[in-house]
Amino acid sequence: MSEYSQSGFTGGLNWYRSMDIKWAQRKPFEGVQSQVPAWFIGSERDVDLEGFHGEDPIGLMRAIFPNLVDVQMIPKSGHMLPLEAADELNAILLDYLARISAA
């Protein structure tokens, strides 16, 4: 793909390469709630959501972010939302930005 000709996929790979470091860095924050307003965009077919966060990932998210303003799940999409459902994702992001600006 020409999209990778300039930057490659190093950033994506580094996410997984640094997994152990990220777990250690996040350990002190286990059980800590974030009071900032939060929005979540996910996809119905993202195996990482349940695989990494259990059977009720949205419930877990609500426990950590009690001010979870909105959850949008894009149907028929997997883990790579920007590639699989760009139009739907952009529409949700623009809606979120409009709501934040109006507040």
PDB file of C-alpha atoms in Angstrom, residues 9-18:
ATOM      1  CA  PHE A   9       4.121   0.465  10.131  1.00  0.00           C
ATOM      2  CA  THR A  10       6.718   1.088  12.831  1.00  0.00           C
ATOM      3  CA  GLY A  11       4.296   3.005  15.058  1.00  0.00           C
ATOM      4  CA  GLY A  12       1.762   0.205  15.011  1.00  0.00           C
ATOM      5  CA  LEU A  13       4.410  -2.406  15.746  1.00  0.00           C
ATOM      6  CA  ASN A  14       5.920  -0.336  18.553  1.00  0.00           C
ATOM      7  CA  TRP A  15       2.542  -0.378  20.337  1.00  0.00           C
ATOM      8  CA  TYR A  16       2.881  -4.144  20.706  1.00  0.00           C
ATOM      9  CA  ARG A  17       6.629  -4.064  21.343  1.00  0.00           C
ATOM     10  CA  SER A  18       6.103  -1.795  24.342  1.00  0.00           C
TER      11      SER A  18
END
